[in-house]
Structure formats: C-alpha cells, structure tokens
mmCIF file of C-alpha atoms in Angstrom:
data_model
loop_
_atom_site.group_PDB
_atom_site.id
_atom_site.type_symbol
_atom_site.label_atom_id
_atom_site.label_comp_id
_atom_site.label_asym_id
_atom_site.label_seq_id
_atom_site.Cartn_x
_atom_site.Cartn_y
_atom_site.Cartn_z
ATOM 1 C CA MET A 1 -11.867 -18.849 -52.089
ATOM 2 C CA GLU A 2 -9.244 -16.342 -53.085
ATOM 3 C CA GLU A 3 -11.371 -13.493 -51.797
ATOM 4 C CA GLU A 4 -12.012 -15.216 -48.481
ATOM 5 C CA GLN A 5 -8.326 -15.694 -47.918
ATOM 6 C CA GLN A 6 -7.667 -12.060 -48.628
ATOM 7 C CA VAL A 7 -10.234 -10.977 -46.074
ATOM 8 C CA ALA A 8 -8.788 -13.271 -43.472
ATOM 9 C CA SER A 9 -5.185 -12.245 -44.015
ATOM 10 C CA THR A 10 -5.331 -8.462 -44.436
ATOM 11 C CA TRP A 11 -7.352 -5.766 -42.814
ATOM 12 C CA PRO A 12 -10.247 -5.164 -45.205
ATOM 13 C CA PRO A 13 -10.671 -1.724 -46.802
ATOM 14 C CA PRO A 14 -13.508 0.448 -45.478
ATOM 15 C CA PRO A 15 -16.869 -0.316 -47.074
ATOM 16 C CA PRO A 16 -17.413 1.783 -50.224
ATOM 17 C CA PHE A 17 -20.469 3.602 -48.858
ATOM 18 C CA TRP A 18 -18.395 5.827 -46.554
ATOM 19 C CA LYS A 19 -18.230 8.255 -49.463
ATOM 20 C CA ALA A 20 -21.977 8.819 -49.185
ATOM 21 C CA PHE A 21 -21.570 10.536 -45.804
ATOM 22 C CA THR A 22 -20.981 14.048 -47.103
ATOM 23 C CA PRO A 23 -22.193 17.031 -45.048
ATOM 24 C CA GLU A 24 -24.860 17.811 -47.680
ATOM 25 C CA ASN A 25 -26.191 14.269 -47.657
ATOM 26 C CA VAL A 26 -26.242 14.166 -43.860
ATOM 27 C CA SER A 27 -28.214 17.399 -43.625
ATOM 28 C CA ARG A 28 -30.526 16.250 -46.411
ATOM 29 C CA ILE A 29 -31.439 13.036 -44.660
ATOM 30 C CA GLU A 30 -31.951 14.928 -41.431
ATOM 31 C CA ALA A 31 -34.403 17.230 -43.160
ATOM 32 C CA LEU A 32 -36.190 14.256 -44.681
ATOM 33 C CA ARG A 33 -36.394 12.568 -41.287
ATOM 34 C CA LYS A 34 -37.870 15.657 -39.697
ATOM 35 C CA GLU A 35 -40.412 15.940 -42.435
ATOM 36 C CA ALA A 36 -41.455 12.326 -42.063
ATOM 37 C CA ALA A 37 -41.640 12.674 -38.287
ATOM 38 C CA GLU A 38 -43.940 15.638 -38.585
ATOM 39 C CA GLY A 39 -46.036 13.747 -41.092
ATOM 40 C CA SER A 40 -46.574 10.835 -38.729
ATOM 41 C CA GLN A 41 -46.727 12.953 -35.553
ATOM 42 C CA LEU A 42 -43.671 11.462 -33.933
ATOM 43 C CA GLN A 43 -41.502 13.314 -31.460
ATOM 44 C CA ASP A 44 -38.250 11.512 -31.992
ATOM 45 C CA SER A 45 -37.115 11.544 -35.596
ATOM 46 C CA SER A 46 -33.797 9.753 -35.084
ATOM 47 C CA HIS A 47 -35.231 6.236 -35.051
ATOM 48 C CA LEU A 48 -37.632 6.683 -37.868
ATOM 49 C CA ARG A 49 -37.171 4.507 -40.936
ATOM 50 C CA LEU A 50 -37.582 6.200 -44.267
ATOM 51 C CA ASN A 51 -38.799 4.341 -47.305
ATOM 52 C CA ALA A 52 -38.065 5.235 -50.899
ATOM 53 C CA LEU A 53 -34.917 7.211 -50.242
ATOM 54 C CA PRO A 54 -32.978 8.649 -53.149
ATOM 55 C CA HIS A 55 -30.184 6.342 -54.187
ATOM 56 C CA GLU A 56 -27.318 8.411 -52.840
ATOM 57 C CA LEU A 57 -28.939 8.656 -49.415
ATOM 58 C CA ARG A 58 -29.711 4.978 -49.088
ATOM 59 C CA HIS A 59 -26.534 4.216 -47.182
ATOM 60 C CA LEU A 60 -27.129 6.894 -44.569
ATOM 61 C CA GLN A 61 -29.951 4.916 -43.090
ATOM 62 C CA PRO A 62 -28.611 2.193 -40.799
ATOM 63 C CA PRO A 63 -29.653 -1.314 -41.848
ATOM 64 C CA LEU A 64 -32.314 -3.218 -39.947
ATOM 65 C CA GLU A 65 -31.359 -5.475 -37.093
ATOM 66 C CA PRO A 66 -30.601 -9.011 -38.259
ATOM 67 C CA GLU A 67 -33.772 -11.054 -38.142
ATOM 68 C CA ASP A 68 -32.294 -14.116 -36.467
ATOM 69 C CA GLY A 69 -30.461 -11.928 -33.947
ATOM 70 C CA GLU A 70 -27.004 -12.997 -35.102
ATOM 71 C CA TRP A 71 -24.350 -11.549 -37.353
ATOM 72 C CA ARG A 72 -20.722 -12.106 -38.261
ATOM 73 C CA VAL A 73 -17.872 -9.629 -38.108
ATOM 74 C CA PHE A 74 -14.291 -10.556 -38.996
ATOM 75 C CA GLY A 75 -15.202 -14.213 -38.896
ATOM 76 C CA ALA A 76 -16.553 -14.075 -35.349
ATOM 77 C CA LYS A 77 -20.207 -14.624 -34.543
ATOM 78 C CA TYR A 78 -22.106 -12.056 -32.513
ATOM 79 C CA SER A 79 -25.655 -12.050 -31.292
ATOM 80 C CA LEU A 80 -28.002 -9.263 -30.262
ATOM 81 C CA LYS A 81 -28.622 -10.875 -26.922
ATOM 82 C CA ASP A 82 -25.303 -10.756 -25.100
ATOM 83 C CA GLU A 83 -25.740 -13.681 -22.781
ATOM 84 C CA LEU A 84 -23.302 -15.455 -20.538
ATOM 85 C CA PRO A 85 -22.904 -18.954 -21.965
ATOM 86 C CA HIS A 86 -24.125 -21.707 -19.702
ATOM 87 C CA LEU A 87 -21.570 -23.925 -18.085
ATOM 88 C CA GLU A 88 -23.356 -27.012 -19.336
ATOM 89 C CA ASP A 89 -22.871 -25.863 -22.939
ATOM 90 C CA GLY A 90 -19.115 -26.189 -22.481
ATOM 91 C CA GLU A 91 -19.484 -29.624 -20.869
ATOM 92 C CA ILE A 92 -18.349 -28.298 -17.520
ATOM 93 C CA ARG A 93 -19.794 -29.684 -14.329
ATOM 94 C CA ARG A 94 -21.656 -27.043 -12.421
ATOM 95 C CA LEU A 95 -20.491 -26.930 -8.814
ATOM 96 C CA PHE A 96 -22.998 -24.490 -7.345
ATOM 97 C CA PRO A 97 -26.760 -24.466 -6.896
ATOM 98 C CA ASP A 98 -29.214 -22.825 -9.292
ATOM 99 C CA PRO A 99 -29.710 -19.083 -8.982
ATOM 100 C CA GLU A 100 -33.254 -19.779 -7.791
ATOM 101 C CA GLU A 101 -32.041 -21.890 -4.887
ATOM 102 C CA ARG A 102 -29.497 -19.458 -3.530
ATOM 103 C CA ASP A 103 -29.326 -15.779 -2.656
ATOM 104 C CA GLN A 104 -32.571 -15.461 -0.762
ATOM 105 C CA ASP A 105 -34.168 -11.965 -0.810
ATOM 106 C CA GLY A 106 -31.969 -11.110 -3.776
ATOM 107 C CA LYS A 107 -28.931 -10.638 -1.574
ATOM 108 C CA HIS A 108 -25.585 -12.071 -2.573
ATOM 109 C CA PHE A 109 -24.140 -13.532 0.608
ATOM 110 C CA ASP A 110 -24.562 -17.035 -0.766
ATOM 111 C CA ARG A 111 -22.493 -16.108 -3.778
ATOM 112 C CA ALA A 112 -19.647 -14.957 -1.562
ATOM 113 C CA THR A 113 -19.864 -18.168 0.452
ATOM 114 C CA ILE A 114 -19.817 -20.303 -2.679
ATOM 115 C CA LEU A 115 -16.852 -18.393 -4.067
ATOM 116 C CA LYS A 116 -14.923 -18.852 -0.836
ATOM 117 C CA ARG A 117 -15.734 -22.547 -0.855
ATOM 118 C CA LEU A 118 -14.511 -22.821 -4.432
ATOM 119 C CA ALA A 119 -11.272 -21.038 -3.521
ATOM 120 C CA LYS A 120 -10.652 -23.500 -0.698
ATOM 121 C CA SER A 121 -11.501 -26.421 -2.973
ATOM 122 C CA LEU A 122 -8.936 -25.144 -5.450
ATOM 123 C CA LEU A 123 -6.185 -25.339 -2.845
ATOM 124 C CA LEU A 124 -7.283 -28.727 -1.605
ATOM 125 C CA ASN A 125 -7.505 -30.144 -5.104
ATOM 126 C CA PHE A 126 -4.075 -28.815 -5.904
ATOM 127 C CA LEU A 127 -2.689 -30.537 -2.822
ATOM 128 C CA GLU A 128 -4.332 -33.756 -3.951
ATOM 129 C CA LEU A 129 -2.928 -33.256 -7.421
ATOM 130 C CA THR A 130 0.638 -32.921 -6.175
ATOM 131 C CA GLY A 131 0.147 -36.017 -4.047
ATOM 132 C CA LEU A 132 -1.204 -37.961 -7.005
ATOM 133 C CA LEU A 133 1.641 -36.810 -9.232
ATOM 134 C CA ALA A 134 4.111 -38.186 -6.704
ATOM 135 C CA THR A 135 2.423 -41.552 -6.211
ATOM 136 C CA SER A 136 0.401 -42.425 -9.303
ATOM 137 C CA PRO A 137 0.809 -39.891 -12.121
ATOM 138 C CA GLU A 138 -1.655 -41.681 -14.384
ATOM 139 C CA ALA A 139 -4.500 -40.757 -12.013
ATOM 140 C CA ALA A 140 -3.601 -37.082 -12.176
ATOM 141 C CA GLU A 141 -5.523 -36.499 -15.396
ATOM 142 C CA GLU A 142 -8.838 -36.673 -13.610
ATOM 143 C CA LYS A 143 -7.658 -34.313 -10.888
ATOM 144 C CA ILE A 144 -6.548 -31.788 -13.473
ATOM 145 C CA THR A 145 -10.041 -31.894 -14.974
ATOM 146 C CA ASP A 146 -11.435 -31.232 -11.503
ATOM 147 C CA LEU A 147 -9.180 -28.226 -11.103
ATOM 148 C CA ARG A 148 -10.138 -26.929 -14.517
ATOM 149 C CA ASP A 149 -13.822 -27.244 -13.682
ATOM 150 C CA LEU A 150 -13.296 -25.435 -10.402
ATOM 151 C CA PHE A 151 -11.547 -22.556 -12.141
ATOM 152 C CA ILE A 152 -14.179 -22.274 -14.839
ATOM 153 C CA ASN A 153 -16.944 -22.369 -12.250
ATOM 154 C CA PHE A 154 -15.204 -19.624 -10.325
ATOM 155 C CA HIS A 155 -14.945 -17.412 -13.385
ATOM 156 C CA HIS A 156 -18.534 -18.133 -14.289
ATOM 157 C CA LEU A 157 -19.751 -16.959 -10.901
ATOM 158 C CA ILE A 158 -17.623 -13.836 -11.162
ATOM 159 C CA ASN A 159 -18.967 -13.008 -14.595
ATOM 160 C CA GLU A 160 -22.521 -13.586 -13.427
ATOM 161 C CA TYR A 161 -21.908 -10.872 -10.872
ATOM 162 C CA ARG A 162 -20.727 -8.308 -13.419
ATOM 163 C CA PRO A 163 -24.114 -6.691 -14.167
ATOM 164 C CA HIS A 164 -24.609 -6.298 -10.439
ATOM 165 C CA GLN A 165 -21.283 -4.569 -10.060
ATOM 166 C CA ALA A 166 -22.040 -2.335 -13.055
ATOM 167 C CA ARG A 167 -25.220 -1.127 -11.334
ATOM 168 C CA GLU A 168 -23.294 -0.708 -8.122
ATOM 169 C CA SER A 169 -20.695 1.480 -9.864
ATOM 170 C CA LEU A 170 -23.472 3.511 -11.460
ATOM 171 C CA ILE A 171 -24.953 4.160 -8.030
ATOM 172 C CA SER A 172 -21.662 5.343 -6.607
ATOM 173 C CA MET A 173 -21.024 7.556 -9.641
ATOM 174 C CA MET A 174 -24.464 9.142 -9.331
ATOM 175 C CA GLN A 175 -23.925 9.648 -5.635
ATOM 176 C CA SER A 176 -20.649 11.463 -6.194
ATOM 177 C CA GLN A 177 -22.178 13.587 -8.944
ATOM 178 C CA LEU A 178 -25.003 14.507 -6.599
ATOM 179 C CA ASP A 179 -22.521 15.504 -3.910
ATOM 180 C CA ARG A 180 -20.560 17.549 -6.422
ATOM 181 C CA THR A 181 -23.639 19.376 -7.692
ATOM 182 C CA ARG A 182 -24.785 20.165 -4.171
ATOM 183 C CA ALA A 183 -21.362 21.443 -3.159
ATOM 184 C CA GLU A 184 -21.271 23.645 -6.242
ATOM 185 C CA THR A 185 -24.731 25.062 -5.514
ATOM 186 C CA ASN A 186 -23.720 25.854 -1.960
ATOM 187 C CA ALA A 187 -20.526 27.537 -3.110
ATOM 188 C CA ILE A 188 -22.472 29.697 -5.581
ATOM 189 C CA ARG A 189 -25.021 30.627 -2.909
ATOM 190 C CA ASP A 190 -22.242 31.526 -0.483
ATOM 191 C CA ALA A 191 -20.559 33.763 -3.032
ATOM 192 C CA LYS A 192 -23.893 35.384 -3.859
ATOM 193 C CA ASP A 193 -24.694 36.033 -0.186
ATOM 194 C CA LYS A 194 -21.267 37.532 0.344
ATOM 195 C CA ALA A 195 -21.729 39.797 -2.658
ATOM 196 C CA GLU A 196 -25.118 40.862 -1.380
ATOM 197 C CA ARG A 197 -23.668 41.713 1.997
ATOM 198 C CA VAL A 198 -21.006 43.799 0.311
ATOM 199 C CA LEU A 199 -23.764 45.478 -1.673
ATOM 200 C CA GLU A 200 -25.678 46.281 1.491
ATOM 201 C CA GLY A 201 -22.555 47.654 3.117
ATOM 202 C CA LEU A 202 -21.939 49.701 0.040
ATOM 203 C CA SER A 203 -25.418 51.218 0.061
ATOM 204 C CA SER A 204 -25.106 52.277 3.705
ATOM 205 C CA LEU A 205 -21.712 53.764 2.904
ATOM 206 C CA THR A 206 -23.136 55.732 0.009
ATOM 207 C CA VAL A 207 -25.558 57.426 2.355
ATOM 208 C CA GLY A 208 -22.707 58.343 4.643
ATOM 209 C CA ALA A 209 -20.518 59.499 1.811
ATOM 210 C CA HIS A 210 -22.875 62.230 0.717
ATOM 211 C CA SER A 211 -23.199 63.754 4.163
ATOM 212 C CA ASN A 212 -19.534 63.495 5.197
ATOM 213 C CA ASP A 213 -16.200 64.102 3.621
ATOM 214 C CA VAL A 214 -16.035 62.288 0.291
ATOM 215 C CA ALA A 215 -12.363 61.616 -0.255
ATOM 216 C CA PRO A 216 -11.533 59.045 2.486
ATOM 217 C CA GLU A 217 -14.765 57.133 1.860
ATOM 218 C CA LYS A 218 -13.955 56.806 -1.786
ATOM 219 C CA VAL A 219 -10.989 54.608 -0.915
ATOM 220 C CA ASP A 220 -13.358 52.317 0.916
ATOM 221 C CA PHE A 221 -15.601 52.051 -2.114
ATOM 222 C CA ASN A 222 -12.741 50.909 -4.218
ATOM 223 C CA ALA A 223 -11.736 48.356 -1.614
ATOM 224 C CA ALA A 224 -15.325 47.141 -1.411
ATOM 225 C CA ASP A 225 -15.499 47.016 -5.198
ATOM 226 C CA ALA A 226 -12.374 44.990 -5.384
ATOM 227 C CA ASP A 227 -13.686 42.584 -2.765
ATOM 228 C CA ALA A 228 -16.953 42.223 -4.571
ATOM 229 C CA TRP A 229 -15.290 41.554 -7.874
ATOM 230 C CA ASP A 230 -12.953 39.090 -6.247
ATOM 231 C CA ILE A 231 -15.878 37.195 -4.849
ATOM 232 C CA LEU A 232 -17.868 37.287 -8.046
ATOM 233 C CA LEU A 233 -15.090 36.366 -10.366
ATOM 234 C CA GLY A 234 -13.118 34.094 -8.096
ATOM 235 C CA MET B 1 -5.968 -1.712 -11.327
ATOM 236 C CA GLY B 2 -9.455 -2.593 -12.360
ATOM 237 C CA ASP B 3 -12.669 -2.906 -10.465
ATOM 238 C CA ARG B 4 -13.039 -5.417 -7.658
ATOM 239 C CA LEU B 5 -14.401 -8.196 -9.837
ATOM 240 C CA THR B 6 -11.516 -7.875 -12.268
ATOM 241 C CA GLN B 7 -9.075 -7.869 -9.382
ATOM 242 C CA LEU B 8 -10.668 -11.053 -8.110
ATOM 243 C CA GLN B 9 -10.556 -12.603 -11.546
ATOM 244 C CA ASP B 10 -6.891 -11.683 -11.918
ATOM 245 C CA ALA B 11 -6.125 -13.121 -8.496
ATOM 246 C CA VAL B 12 -7.742 -16.424 -9.478
ATOM 247 C CA ASP B 13 -5.752 -16.496 -12.696
ATOM 248 C CA GLN B 14 -2.596 -15.805 -10.731
ATOM 249 C CA LEU B 15 -3.439 -18.696 -8.435
ATOM 250 C CA ALA B 16 -3.675 -20.952 -11.485
ATOM 251 C CA THR B 17 -0.318 -19.673 -12.709
ATOM 252 C CA GLN B 18 1.171 -20.332 -9.294
ATOM 253 C CA PHE B 19 -0.151 -23.908 -9.391
ATOM 254 C CA ILE B 20 1.594 -24.465 -12.674
ATOM 255 C CA ALA B 21 4.785 -22.743 -11.548
ATOM 256 C CA SER B 22 4.893 -24.871 -8.395
ATOM 257 C CA ILE B 23 4.498 -28.124 -10.278
ATOM 258 C CA ASN B 24 6.984 -26.943 -12.851
ATOM 259 C CA TYR B 25 9.554 -26.167 -10.183
ATOM 260 C CA ILE B 26 9.154 -29.495 -8.436
ATOM 261 C CA ASN B 27 9.230 -31.306 -11.754
ATOM 262 C CA HIS B 28 12.495 -29.705 -12.780
ATOM 263 C CA HIS B 29 14.427 -29.516 -9.558
ATOM 264 C CA HIS B 30 13.653 -32.650 -7.576
ATOM 265 C CA SER B 31 16.480 -34.903 -6.463
ATOM 266 C CA LEU B 32 17.354 -38.014 -8.427
ATOM 267 C CA GLU B 33 16.773 -41.506 -7.083
ATOM 268 C CA THR B 34 18.194 -44.854 -8.023
ATOM 269 C CA LEU B 35 15.651 -47.504 -8.973
ATOM 270 C CA GLY B 36 17.933 -50.520 -8.542
ATOM 271 C CA PRO B 37 21.230 -51.383 -6.893
ATOM 272 C CA ARG B 38 23.082 -51.170 -10.189
ATOM 273 C CA ASP B 39 21.831 -47.690 -11.136
ATOM 274 C CA GLN B 40 24.183 -44.796 -10.873
ATOM 275 C CA ILE B 41 23.426 -41.094 -10.725
ATOM 276 C CA VAL B 42 25.379 -39.374 -13.445
ATOM 277 C CA VAL B 43 26.951 -36.161 -12.301
ATOM 278 C CA ILE B 44 26.431 -33.528 -14.951
ATOM 279 C CA PRO B 45 28.890 -30.633 -15.282
ATOM 280 C CA LYS B 46 27.474 -27.320 -14.101
ATOM 281 C CA GLN B 47 27.410 -25.570 -17.476
ATOM 282 C CA GLU B 48 25.303 -28.330 -19.021
ATOM 283 C CA ALA B 49 22.872 -28.500 -16.148
ATOM 284 C CA ASP B 50 20.602 -25.863 -17.664
ATOM 285 C CA GLN B 51 19.861 -28.004 -20.699
ATOM 286 C CA GLN B 52 18.895 -31.048 -18.665
ATOM 287 C CA GLU B 53 15.281 -31.953 -18.084
ATOM 288 C CA VAL B 54 15.899 -32.388 -14.383
ATOM 289 C CA ASP B 55 18.302 -30.134 -12.586
ATOM 290 C CA PRO B 56 18.430 -31.310 -8.963
ATOM 291 C CA HIS B 57 18.693 -28.576 -6.391
ATOM 292 C CA PRO B 58 20.423 -29.274 -3.053
ATOM 293 C CA GLU B 59 18.098 -30.788 -0.483
ATOM 294 C CA ASP B 60 17.828 -27.694 1.737
ATOM 295 C CA VAL B 61 17.283 -25.269 -1.170
ATOM 296 C CA PHE B 62 14.587 -27.538 -2.582
ATOM 297 C CA ARG B 63 12.816 -27.756 0.782
ATOM 298 C CA ALA B 64 12.951 -24.014 1.311
ATOM 299 C CA ALA B 65 11.597 -23.355 -2.172
ATOM 300 C CA GLN B 66 8.755 -25.803 -1.599
ATOM 301 C CA VAL B 67 7.827 -24.080 1.639
ATOM 302 C CA GLU B 68 7.916 -20.704 -0.058
ATOM 303 C CA LEU B 69 5.757 -21.846 -2.947
ATOM 304 C CA ALA B 70 3.246 -23.379 -0.548
ATOM 305 C CA GLN B 71 3.132 -20.194 1.521
ATOM 306 C CA ASP B 72 2.610 -18.112 -1.592
ATOM 307 C CA LEU B 73 -0.306 -20.321 -2.567
ATOM 308 C CA ILE B 74 -1.924 -19.860 0.846
ATOM 309 C CA THR B 75 -1.368 -16.101 0.722
ATOM 310 C CA LYS B 76 -2.964 -15.879 -2.703
ATOM 311 C CA GLU B 77 -5.946 -17.924 -1.570
ATOM 312 C CA GLN B 78 -6.442 -15.654 1.416
ATOM 313 C CA GLN B 79 -6.186 -12.637 -0.846
ATOM 314 C CA ILE B 80 -8.928 -14.134 -2.994
ATOM 315 C CA GLU B 81 -11.144 -14.646 0.039
ATOM 316 C CA LEU B 82 -10.571 -11.068 1.122
ATOM 317 C CA LEU B 83 -11.481 -9.815 -2.345
ATOM 318 C CA ILE B 84 -14.634 -11.922 -2.268
ATOM 319 C CA SER B 85 -15.744 -10.467 1.050
ATOM 320 C CA ILE B 86 -15.311 -6.872 -0.152
ATOM 321 C CA LEU B 87 -17.193 -7.323 -3.416
ATOM 322 C CA PRO B 88 -19.375 -4.233 -3.848
ATOM 323 C CA GLY B 89 -23.037 -4.406 -2.969
ATOM 324 C CA LEU B 90 -23.233 -7.966 -1.664
ATOM 325 C CA ASP B 91 -26.160 -6.967 0.530
ATOM 326 C CA ASN B 92 -28.066 -5.142 -2.224
ATOM 327 C CA SER B 93 -30.556 -6.950 -4.369
ATOM 328 C CA GLU B 94 -31.331 -5.919 -7.928
ATOM 329 C CA GLN B 95 -34.570 -4.270 -6.766
ATOM 330 C CA ASP B 96 -32.664 -2.310 -4.106
ATOM 331 C CA GLN B 97 -30.252 -1.106 -6.725
ATOM 332 C CA GLU B 98 -32.956 -0.063 -9.139
ATOM 333 C CA ARG B 99 -34.815 1.823 -6.454
ATOM 334 C CA ASN B 100 -31.573 3.435 -5.394
ATOM 335 C CA ILE B 101 -30.769 4.507 -8.938
ATOM 336 C CA ARG B 102 -34.229 5.961 -9.440
ATOM 337 C CA GLU B 103 -34.042 7.936 -6.199
ATOM 338 C CA LEU B 104 -30.617 9.249 -7.095
ATOM 339 C CA GLU B 105 -31.885 10.264 -10.509
ATOM 340 C CA GLU B 106 -34.665 12.314 -8.933
ATOM 341 C CA GLU B 107 -32.314 13.894 -6.430
ATOM 342 C CA LEU B 108 -29.898 14.716 -9.206
ATOM 343 C CA LYS B 109 -32.628 16.481 -11.165
ATOM 344 C CA VAL B 110 -33.567 18.548 -8.106
ATOM 345 C CA ALA B 111 -29.949 19.364 -7.337
ATOM 346 C CA GLU B 112 -29.307 20.386 -10.930
ATOM 347 C CA ALA B 113 -32.370 22.669 -10.906
ATOM 348 C CA GLN B 114 -31.133 24.241 -7.686
ATOM 349 C CA ARG B 115 -27.743 24.771 -9.221
ATOM 350 C CA GLN B 116 -29.212 26.504 -12.253
ATOM 351 C CA GLU B 117 -31.302 28.659 -9.949
ATOM 352 C CA ALA B 118 -28.238 29.589 -7.910
ATOM 353 C CA ILE B 119 -26.358 30.487 -11.072
ATOM 354 C CA LYS B 120 -29.240 32.717 -12.145
ATOM 355 C CA GLU B 121 -29.309 34.408 -8.745
ATOM 356 C CA ARG B 122 -25.584 34.960 -8.989
ATOM 357 C CA GLU B 123 -25.973 36.579 -12.398
ATOM 358 C CA GLU B 124 -28.680 38.864 -11.040
ATOM 359 C CA THR B 125 -26.552 39.904 -8.092
ATOM 360 C CA LEU B 126 -23.672 40.486 -10.426
ATOM 361 C CA ALA B 127 -25.801 42.780 -12.577
ATOM 362 C CA LYS B 128 -27.072 44.610 -9.513
ATOM 363 C CA LEU B 129 -23.562 45.081 -8.206
ATOM 364 C CA ASP B 130 -22.447 46.253 -11.597
ATOM 365 C CA THR B 131 -25.057 49.008 -11.777
ATOM 366 C CA VAL B 132 -24.310 50.109 -8.217
ATOM 367 C CA ILE B 133 -20.604 50.340 -8.895
ATOM 368 C CA ARG B 134 -21.116 52.258 -12.123
ATOM 369 C CA SER B 135 -23.390 54.748 -10.424
ATOM 370 C CA ILE B 136 -20.857 55.303 -7.650
ATOM 371 C CA ARG B 137 -17.904 55.904 -9.883
ATOM 372 C CA ARG B 138 -19.535 58.636 -11.918
ATOM 373 C CA PRO B 139 -19.930 61.636 -9.566
#
C-alpha cells in the first residue's frame, strides 16, 4: 500500500538495471549475438534471442512481448495492438454507416459528405438546444446528449482517417525527396560538364601555348584554372 | 499549425467552445422579466453587477452580441466544411497509396544511384583536372 502510493505520487527512480549498460557489456552482448547468428545461419543478429546469458548481461536483452498483448505503465494500460476504440464501447450512438457500406472503390468522398452532414447537424442541434433552453429547459438534457454524440462521432471519423493521412504525408515527403535528389544529380552533372568543357578548352590552349608566345597565354590558364576550381568547389 | 486533420479537429473543438460561450453569454446577460404584477426588478448598483448571476445588458447590445455570436458560429461551421473538402487524398484508396509509395520507393532508389554515379563522375573529373593543372604549372 505504502509503496503503491509512493509510485503514484512521485516520479519513480530509474530501474536498477541501467547500471548494466556499460560499454564493455554492450560490446560483449553484440559479440555474443553475432556468434549465435553465425551459428544458426541468420543474417540479422539484432532480433536474435540468446539463452543462458551471463548474469550481468541478462538485462541487456529486451524482455519478450507480453503474452496477452497488454501492459501497464504509470498506471495506464497499453496494448500491442493500437486500435481506435469502437463508438459502441463508449455507449455512443453511431451516426454513420459501416465502413463496408460507404466509400466505394476505397475512395473517401463519402467520408467527406458524412463529415459535412455532421457539421450541419451540429449547428441545427445547437439551434434546437437554444430554443429548448428558452421554452422548456428540462428537455434540454436530451439535446445535449445528441450534441455530445455528434461531436464524438465527428472526432471518431477524423481519427479513423488518420492512417490515411499518414500515408498521404509519406507520399508527399517521398515525392519531395525524389525531386531534391534529381535536382542535386542534375546540378552535379552540370558542374561536371562545365568542368569538362573547361578542360577541353585548356587542352586546346596548351597546344597553342607551345607554338606561340607563352607569357600572355599563361594568364589565360590561371583564369581557366580559377574558373574550374570555382565550378568544382562551388 | 498542424496537419489538416488536426486543424479540422481543432476547428470542431472550437465550435464546441463557441456553443458553450454563446449559451453562457445569453445565460448571464439576458434581460430580466417580471413573473407577476407584484414583482419588481431590483436595480443593482454598477459595481456589484459583476458578482450577480445575471447581469442584464441593454437591449440593443444584447441583440448585437447575439447576432455576432450566431455569425461566428456560421463562419466556424463553414470553415469546418472547407477543411473537410481539402482533406488530403480523398480520392486515393489505400491500394492507390500503397502502389504510389512502392513506385516512389523504386524511383528513389534509381535517383539515389544516379546521384552516386554523378558524384563519382565529378570526382573523376576533379582528379583529371587536377593532374592537368599540375602538369601545366610546372614548365
């Protein structure tokens, strides 16, 4: 009891096994992992589980996943499967059709329509609520529940859409990275071509320099050098 | 400023706050009525008015505030609808997205290889240029 209260009231100290993570221990377990991976012909040694570890290395191996898929941290329950709770679990009326019945061909126009409808319903219900409050306040309770359900439904639909938006952001990030890489490649190629042209010019000049007067041409070399270095370094 | 979904979510929360604020305003600033012929409206001195549960605003101020609150509600609702219609990727299905991501991944690999190649070519040209320049400077 006393211990529980302490945990709830103060930030708990770090678990004692943090002391086991010394550089020597870390490199030792890495060597052991590699050895075991070679023994069992596995490519990736990072996920391998080692049995019969020496005592001081035991904490360097992460524990197994909880068998029932749930665990508790700081008094809150977490589960391996991070699922959006169903509306029905919270005793909220669901105000939109099943995912199977809407969004034909996997597109999301229906979702937008439903959201817009919900937004309009919110306004209408609020108007009704103000009217009820003016005429018969005791009936307002039910209307407030309606409004609450509408809001929760709205948020539920938004949260359902989050994975979709995450993928969408990933696509746009990849696209911009692709554009960046291509632009960089082109810039490098341009600089290289320019340098090669300078090189060609230089070689033709060298031929001329030997047959003609050397001194004035030499200035040109230096200028060409400088240009070339500018291009290459800049 | 978050992503579109968060913006939408915030807008909906703001709408809820506006609902409450509107009711709160009306509840606190409506005019007082007499229920029977013998009732009298007590006039409260100005400095105490703040502590009262109901602090009647003049008729015209009250009306104007109501109109403003109502307009704000409509504006917010329209903002929400706008945010809904510009949600990213409404016309992409999950399969479209996955295909898209896979294609981009391939293209990225190719582009990266090209970049490495270009860098190598640049290094080679640099070395070539270096030797040429060295050989020129000597005589």
